[in-house]
Amino acid sequence: MSGPQPWPGPNGKPSGSNVPPPPNVPPAGSPSGPFAGPPAGPPSGESKGKIAAWIAAGTVLLGAIIVGAVFAVNTLLGVPAQPPLAGTAGQNQGASPNSSSQMQDATGEQDSAPQQGQPESQSAPQRLNTVDNSGYSNADKAYCKWQGKVVFVGASDSFRAAICEINGETTYLGLDKKSGSTIVLPASRTSNSAQARNGNYSYALNASTFTISANNDVIAEEKMLSWWTPSAPELKLPGDLGLSQPISYPACDGTGVIVLATAFEPATNAATIEQALRANPGSMYLRTDLSCDNFRGPSKANSNGNSIYAVIKAVPGSKSDVCAAMKAYDATGEWLENNVDPATNVTCS
């Protein structure tokens, strides 16, 4: 993913209700009704009262049948029993607060209908991780990639490292912000420092400096610009742009997604991502270096070293479902997973 992705096709708007009106019910006293009227001939004394009683009973019964028939037809056809209260048009009455179908477009109208050219089955996929029982914090999901718990995070001008406890082992997750390369290594740590080795190379960090050595000779040493422990405010919602929708940290569980837009200019990231979210109800945004390994992180060649934001939409189902969504939106596809080459996207025949 090396730059802004194509935008989806024209946005659809919800069409009017296509529910047909209930069929006409035959009026009382018609030949097709349950009662065709009283018997012919002049009534006599006693029979007058009986006839009157029959007519009254028949009218009541016929009215009940008509009301019941109309109610049954309306129920089958999905016609509401009464119109919504004034002032509630376009609102989601009783909808789950995490439902992706609640997203509204820039005009404030709910856009729950499929977009033009979009398969109906993919019109409003559920947002990922609506129910989170993982026990991971947002920082754990962002920096440890849903694999463990953050101990601390340090960043200099060129490098960043997260020290995580993964399966009971201290682990170094490093990022070279200039080249975009990443590395995961076993590490050792104290309460405020850590070290990892990769052959003849070693990586050491503490609250003051980030040092890389080769054969015990220092080849890079930079001042630490950020040093965060789990209680730091910066780790409450890492990478969030302060938009109407918070940033997401989708699980790296193999779910398919399509990439609808990307942005990496700090001055315009917020406006670009907000616009893409509003144009694509049910979508979410993330920062690629704070998500799964399938996404390419920042580098000088790819994004001038700036963080990369992406708007994605989940596509539950098989590869054919993802490919259909890619075609409908003219978008790239990704599988959310770790330990993969970020250059590998979903390919469709």
Short mmCIF file of C-alpha atoms in Angstrom, two decimals:
data_model
loop_
_atom_site.label_atom_id
_atom_site.label_comp_id
_atom_site.label_asym_id
_atom_site.label_seq_id
_atom_site.Cartn_x
_atom_site.Cartn_y
_atom_site.Cartn_z
CA MET A 1 0.00 0.00 0.00
CA SER A 2 2.08 2.92 -1.25
CA GLY A 3 -0.10 5.95 -1.40
CA PRO A 4 -3.74 6.92 -1.54
CA GLN A 5 -5.99 4.15 -2.81
CA PRO A 6 -8.74 4.71 -5.37
CA TRP A 7 -11.94 6.10 -4.02
CA PRO A 8 -15.10 3.99 -4.25
CA GLY A 9 -17.78 4.56 -6.86
CA PRO A 10 -20.67 7.03 -6.52
CA ASN A 11 -22.32 7.02 -3.14
CA GLY A 12 -25.76 5.50 -3.04
CA LYS A 13 -28.63 7.10 -1.16
CA PRO A 14 -31.37 5.21 0.63
CA SER A 15 -34.25 4.61 -1.72
CA GLY A 16 -37.87 5.00 -0.63
CA SER A 17 -39.79 2.12 0.78
CA ASN A 18 -40.82 -0.40 -1.83
CA VAL A 19 -43.35 -2.09 0.43
CA PRO A 20 -46.73 -2.30 -1.39
CA PRO A 21 -49.84 -1.05 0.41
CA PRO A 22 -52.10 -3.69 1.99
CA PRO A 23 -54.78 -5.08 -0.35
CA ASN A 24 -58.29 -3.64 -0.13
CA VAL A 25 -60.63 -5.50 2.19
CA PRO A 26 -64.18 -6.04 0.87
CA PRO A 27 -66.64 -3.63 2.53
CA ALA A 28 -69.18 -4.89 5.01
CA GLY A 29 -72.26 -6.37 3.42
CA SER A 30 -70.58 -7.14 0.07
CA PRO A 31 -71.30 -10.54 -1.48
CA SER A 32 -67.69 -11.61 -1.00
CA GLY A 33 -67.68 -10.83 2.71
CA PRO A 34 -68.47 -13.36 5.43
CA PHE A 35 -72.01 -11.98 5.65
CA ALA A 36 -74.09 -11.09 2.58
CA GLY A 37 -76.72 -9.20 4.54
CA PRO A 38 -80.02 -10.27 6.20
CA PRO A 39 -82.37 -12.75 4.46
CA ALA A 40 -84.80 -11.34 1.87
CA GLY A 41 -88.48 -10.78 2.69
CA PRO A 42 -90.34 -8.55 5.15
CA PRO A 43 -89.57 -9.34 8.78
CA SER A 44 -92.33 -10.11 11.21
CA GLY A 45 -92.65 -9.16 14.91
CA GLU A 46 -90.41 -11.58 16.74
CA SER A 47 -88.06 -12.12 13.83
CA LYS A 48 -87.35 -8.34 13.68
CA GLY A 49 -85.50 -8.48 16.97
CA LYS A 50 -83.61 -11.59 15.91
CA ILE A 51 -82.66 -10.05 12.59
CA ALA A 52 -81.50 -6.88 14.31
CA ALA A 53 -79.41 -8.93 16.68
CA TRP A 54 -77.95 -10.90 13.76
CA ILE A 55 -77.07 -7.69 11.93
CA ALA A 56 -75.38 -6.19 15.00
CA ALA A 57 -73.42 -9.35 15.72
CA GLY A 58 -72.46 -9.68 12.07
CA THR A 59 -71.24 -6.08 11.93
CA VAL A 60 -69.07 -6.50 15.05
CA LEU A 61 -67.61 -9.78 13.81
CA LEU A 62 -66.98 -8.36 10.32
CA GLY A 63 -65.22 -5.32 11.79
CA ALA A 64 -62.97 -7.56 13.88
CA ILE A 65 -62.12 -9.69 10.86
CA ILE A 66 -61.27 -6.57 8.80
CA VAL A 67 -59.02 -5.13 11.52
CA GLY A 68 -57.31 -8.49 11.99
CA ALA A 69 -56.76 -8.91 8.25
CA VAL A 70 -55.25 -5.43 7.84
CA PHE A 71 -52.97 -5.95 10.86
CA ALA A 72 -51.81 -9.33 9.51
CA VAL A 73 -51.06 -7.93 6.06
CA ASN A 74 -49.15 -4.95 7.50
CA THR A 75 -47.14 -7.26 9.75
CA LEU A 76 -46.22 -9.58 6.86
CA LEU A 77 -45.23 -6.66 4.63
CA GLY A 78 -43.23 -4.87 7.31
CA VAL A 79 -45.45 -1.74 7.39
CA PRO A 80 -45.04 -0.02 10.80
CA ALA A 81 -48.06 0.08 13.05
CA GLN A 82 -47.66 3.86 13.40
CA PRO A 83 -45.36 6.52 11.93
CA PRO A 84 -42.26 7.58 13.91
CA LEU A 85 -42.58 10.50 16.27
CA ALA A 86 -41.81 13.96 14.94
CA GLY A 87 -38.12 14.78 14.98
CA THR A 88 -36.91 11.16 14.73
CA ALA A 89 -36.63 10.90 10.96
CA GLY A 90 -33.26 9.47 9.94
CA GLN A 91 -32.44 8.34 13.47
CA ASN A 92 -31.79 4.74 14.44
CA GLN A 93 -34.56 3.81 16.81
CA GLY A 94 -33.38 1.11 19.21
CA ALA A 95 -30.28 0.21 17.16
CA SER A 96 -27.19 -1.15 18.83
CA PRO A 97 -24.66 1.66 19.47
CA ASN A 98 -21.92 -0.45 17.87
CA SER A 99 -23.83 -1.26 14.69
CA SER A 100 -22.04 -0.08 11.58
CA SER A 101 -25.38 0.64 9.96
CA GLN A 102 -25.73 3.69 12.21
CA MET A 103 -23.09 5.63 10.28
CA GLN A 104 -24.55 8.77 8.72
CA ASP A 105 -23.36 10.61 5.65
CA ALA A 106 -22.25 14.25 5.50
CA THR A 107 -25.83 15.46 5.11
CA GLY A 108 -26.88 13.82 8.37
CA GLU A 109 -29.06 11.26 6.60
CA GLN A 110 -28.65 7.61 7.36
CA ASP A 111 -27.10 5.85 4.38
CA SER A 112 -28.18 2.28 4.98
CA ALA A 113 -28.95 1.38 1.37
CA PRO A 114 -26.28 -0.34 -0.75
CA GLN A 115 -24.10 2.06 -2.71
CA GLN A 116 -24.41 2.08 -6.45
CA GLY A 117 -22.51 -0.86 -7.92
CA GLN A 118 -21.97 -2.36 -4.48
CA PRO A 119 -23.15 -5.92 -3.74
CA GLU A 120 -26.06 -5.79 -1.32
CA SER A 121 -24.49 -8.45 0.88
CA GLN A 122 -21.58 -6.07 1.52
CA SER A 123 -23.67 -2.90 2.03
CA ALA A 124 -23.08 -2.54 5.76
CA PRO A 125 -20.61 -5.05 7.20
CA GLN A 126 -20.29 -5.04 10.96
CA ARG A 127 -17.44 -3.04 12.39
CA LEU A 128 -14.69 -5.33 13.70
CA ASN A 129 -14.22 -5.92 17.42
CA THR A 130 -17.61 -4.58 18.43
CA VAL A 131 -17.40 -6.94 21.40
CA ASP A 132 -13.92 -7.11 22.89
CA ASN A 133 -13.24 -9.78 25.47
CA SER A 134 -9.51 -9.96 24.75
CA GLY A 135 -8.36 -8.19 27.89
CA TYR A 136 -5.93 -6.15 25.77
CA SER A 137 -5.70 -2.38 26.07
CA ASN A 138 -5.61 -0.18 23.00
CA ALA A 139 -1.86 0.11 23.46
CA ASP A 140 -1.51 -3.67 23.56
CA LYS A 141 -3.44 -3.97 20.30
CA ALA A 142 -1.52 -1.15 18.61
CA TYR A 143 2.06 -1.83 19.67
CA CYS A 144 2.01 -5.56 20.52
CA LYS A 145 -0.38 -6.36 17.65
CA TRP A 146 -2.91 -8.29 19.74
CA GLN A 147 -0.20 -10.71 20.90
CA GLY A 148 0.70 -9.49 24.39
CA LYS A 149 0.96 -6.64 26.89
CA VAL A 150 2.93 -3.40 26.57
CA VAL A 151 5.71 -2.82 29.09
CA PHE A 152 6.98 0.45 27.58
CA VAL A 153 7.39 2.17 24.22
CA GLY A 154 10.35 4.33 23.19
CA ALA A 155 10.83 6.41 20.05
CA SER A 156 13.71 8.50 18.69
CA ASP A 157 13.84 10.42 15.43
CA SER A 158 14.60 7.33 13.31
CA PHE A 159 13.62 4.34 15.46
CA ARG A 160 10.79 3.07 17.59
CA ALA A 161 10.57 0.02 19.79
CA ALA A 162 7.79 -1.52 21.84
CA ILE A 163 8.76 -3.87 24.64
CA CYS A 164 5.95 -6.37 25.12
CA GLU A 165 5.34 -9.46 27.23
CA ILE A 166 4.15 -12.09 24.73
CA ASN A 167 3.40 -15.60 25.98
CA GLY A 168 5.44 -14.91 29.08
CA GLU A 169 8.49 -13.78 27.12
CA THR A 170 9.92 -10.25 26.87
CA THR A 171 9.83 -9.26 23.20
CA TYR A 172 11.30 -6.36 21.22
CA LEU A 173 9.18 -5.06 18.31
CA GLY A 174 11.31 -2.57 16.41
CA LEU A 175 10.58 -0.16 13.57
CA ASP A 176 13.06 1.75 11.41
CA LYS A 177 11.05 4.81 10.41
CA LYS A 178 13.39 5.70 7.56
CA SER A 179 13.47 2.36 5.76
CA GLY A 180 10.14 1.00 6.99
CA SER A 181 11.72 -2.29 8.07
CA THR A 182 10.52 -4.05 11.21
CA ILE A 183 12.04 -6.69 13.44
CA VAL A 184 10.82 -8.88 16.30
CA LEU A 185 13.39 -10.27 18.73
CA PRO A 186 13.63 -11.88 22.15
CA ALA A 187 14.71 -9.28 24.70
CA SER A 188 15.77 -8.74 28.27
CA ARG A 189 14.67 -5.80 30.38
CA THR A 190 14.74 -3.96 33.66
CA SER A 191 11.98 -1.69 34.92
CA ASN A 192 13.17 1.18 32.69
CA SER A 193 15.42 -0.27 29.97
CA ALA A 194 15.61 -3.13 27.49
CA GLN A 195 18.08 -4.83 25.17
CA ALA A 196 17.73 -7.21 22.24
CA ARG A 197 20.29 -8.97 20.04
CA ASN A 198 20.21 -10.09 16.42
CA GLY A 199 23.47 -11.83 15.60
CA ASN A 200 26.25 -9.23 15.87
CA TYR A 201 23.77 -6.38 16.27
CA SER A 202 22.29 -5.17 19.54
CA TYR A 203 19.48 -2.73 20.27
CA ALA A 204 19.36 -0.92 23.59
CA LEU A 205 16.85 1.63 24.81
CA ASN A 206 16.07 3.54 27.96
CA ALA A 207 14.27 6.76 28.76
CA SER A 208 17.25 8.83 27.49
CA THR A 209 18.75 7.14 24.43
CA PHE A 210 18.20 4.62 21.66
CA THR A 211 21.45 2.85 20.75
CA ILE A 212 22.26 0.35 17.99
CA SER A 213 25.60 -1.43 18.00
CA ALA A 214 27.40 -3.85 15.67
CA ASN A 215 30.15 -6.04 17.11
CA ASN A 216 29.96 -3.90 20.25
CA ASP A 217 30.66 -0.71 18.29
CA VAL A 218 27.95 1.96 18.41
CA ILE A 219 26.68 2.64 14.88
CA ALA A 220 23.65 4.76 15.80
CA GLU A 221 22.68 6.63 18.92
CA GLU A 222 19.72 8.98 19.14
CA LYS A 223 18.03 10.94 21.86
CA MET A 224 14.79 9.36 23.02
CA LEU A 225 11.94 11.68 22.07
CA SER A 226 9.11 9.63 23.59
CA TRP A 227 9.08 7.19 26.48
CA TRP A 228 5.70 5.79 27.46
CA THR A 229 4.58 3.29 30.04
CA PRO A 230 1.06 1.76 30.02
CA SER A 231 -0.32 4.56 32.22
CA ALA A 232 0.81 7.32 29.83
CA PRO A 233 -2.07 9.36 28.31
CA GLU A 234 -0.52 8.85 24.86
CA LEU A 235 -1.24 5.12 25.13
CA LYS A 236 -4.94 5.48 25.84
CA LEU A 237 -5.85 5.85 22.16
CA PRO A 238 -2.62 5.67 20.13
CA GLY A 239 -2.66 7.45 16.78
CA ASP A 240 -6.17 8.87 17.17
CA LEU A 241 -6.89 11.93 15.00
CA GLY A 242 -9.72 13.30 17.16
CA LEU A 243 -12.40 12.70 14.52
CA SER A 244 -16.11 12.00 14.93
CA GLN A 245 -15.16 8.30 14.94
CA PRO A 246 -12.24 7.05 17.04
CA ILE A 247 -9.35 5.12 15.56
CA SER A 248 -9.66 1.33 15.36
CA TYR A 249 -7.28 -1.52 16.15
CA PRO A 250 -8.79 -4.50 14.33
CA ALA A 251 -7.74 -7.98 15.42
CA CYS A 252 -5.12 -9.71 13.29
CA ASP A 253 -7.33 -12.75 12.80
CA GLY A 254 -7.33 -13.23 9.03
CA THR A 255 -10.44 -11.17 8.34
CA GLY A 256 -10.61 -9.69 4.84
CA VAL A 257 -10.85 -5.93 4.38
CA ILE A 258 -10.81 -3.48 1.49
CA VAL A 259 -8.73 -0.29 1.62
CA LEU A 260 -10.82 2.70 0.57
CA ALA A 261 -8.39 5.59 1.17
CA THR A 262 -4.98 6.39 2.59
CA ALA A 263 -3.40 9.60 3.88
CA PHE A 264 0.08 10.52 5.10
CA GLU A 265 0.23 14.33 5.06
CA PRO A 266 0.06 15.55 8.67
CA ALA A 267 -1.62 18.84 7.71
CA THR A 268 -4.51 17.15 5.86
CA ASN A 269 -4.77 13.67 7.41
CA ALA A 270 -7.75 14.53 9.59
CA ALA A 271 -9.83 16.11 6.80
CA THR A 272 -9.01 13.35 4.30
CA ILE A 273 -9.85 10.52 6.68
CA GLU A 274 -13.03 12.20 7.95
CA GLN A 275 -14.27 12.65 4.39
CA ALA A 276 -13.57 9.01 3.55
CA LEU A 277 -15.36 7.76 6.66
CA ARG A 278 -18.46 9.83 5.88
CA ALA A 279 -18.47 8.63 2.28
CA ASN A 280 -18.29 4.98 3.35
CA PRO A 281 -20.72 4.08 6.16
CA GLY A 282 -19.56 1.07 8.11
CA SER A 283 -15.88 1.82 7.53
CA MET A 284 -13.16 2.48 10.12
CA TYR A 285 -9.71 4.01 10.12
CA LEU A 286 -6.37 2.86 11.45
CA ARG A 287 -2.70 3.79 11.39
CA THR A 288 -0.69 1.20 9.52
CA ASP A 289 2.26 1.01 11.93
CA LEU A 290 -0.22 0.53 14.79
CA SER A 291 -1.97 -2.38 13.14
CA CYS A 292 -1.29 -5.84 11.74
CA ASP A 293 1.87 -6.78 9.82
CA ASN A 294 0.05 -6.96 6.48
CA PHE A 295 0.08 -3.14 6.30
CA ARG A 296 3.14 -1.24 5.16
CA GLY A 297 4.43 1.23 7.73
CA PRO A 298 6.03 4.64 7.21
CA SER A 299 9.30 5.07 5.36
CA LYS A 300 11.12 7.86 3.56
CA ALA A 301 10.40 6.25 0.20
CA ASN A 302 6.78 5.41 0.89
CA SER A 303 5.43 8.35 2.88
CA ASN A 304 8.35 10.72 3.43
CA GLY A 305 8.67 9.12 6.85
CA ASN A 306 5.18 10.20 7.93
CA SER A 307 2.67 7.91 9.57
CA ILE A 308 0.16 6.37 7.15
CA TYR A 309 -3.56 6.32 7.90
CA ALA A 310 -5.99 4.08 6.05
CA VAL A 311 -9.78 3.81 5.85
CA ILE A 312 -10.85 0.18 5.59
CA LYS A 313 -14.08 -1.78 5.48
CA ALA A 314 -14.49 -5.33 6.72
CA VAL A 315 -15.71 -7.95 4.27
CA PRO A 316 -16.90 -11.03 6.18
CA GLY A 317 -16.84 -14.21 4.17
CA SER A 318 -14.54 -15.94 1.72
CA LYS A 319 -11.96 -14.71 -0.78
CA SER A 320 -14.66 -14.47 -3.44
CA ASP A 321 -16.56 -12.04 -1.19
CA VAL A 322 -13.46 -9.90 -0.74
CA CYS A 323 -12.78 -9.94 -4.49
CA ALA A 324 -16.37 -8.91 -5.23
CA ALA A 325 -16.03 -5.96 -2.83
CA MET A 326 -12.66 -4.99 -4.33
CA LYS A 327 -14.26 -4.86 -7.77
CA ALA A 328 -17.34 -2.95 -6.57
CA TYR A 329 -15.25 -0.30 -4.80
CA ASP A 330 -12.23 -0.35 -7.13
CA ALA A 331 -10.13 -0.96 -4.02
CA THR A 332 -7.25 -3.13 -2.84
CA GLY A 333 -7.85 -5.99 -0.44
CA GLU A 334 -5.95 -7.16 2.62
CA TRP A 335 -6.06 -10.03 5.10
CA LEU A 336 -5.59 -8.79 8.67
CA GLU A 337 -2.68 -10.93 9.90
CA ASN A 338 0.78 -10.88 11.41
CA ASN A 339 4.08 -12.37 10.29
CA VAL A 340 3.47 -11.69 6.60
CA ASP A 341 5.10 -9.59 3.90
CA PRO A 342 3.18 -6.27 3.66
CA ALA A 343 3.79 -6.25 -0.10
CA THR A 344 1.38 -9.17 -0.47
CA ASN A 345 -2.21 -8.05 -1.04
CA VAL A 346 -5.31 -10.06 -1.90
CA THR A 347 -5.11 -11.11 -5.54
CA CYS A 348 -8.19 -12.01 -7.57
CA SER A 349 -8.34 -13.88 -10.85
#
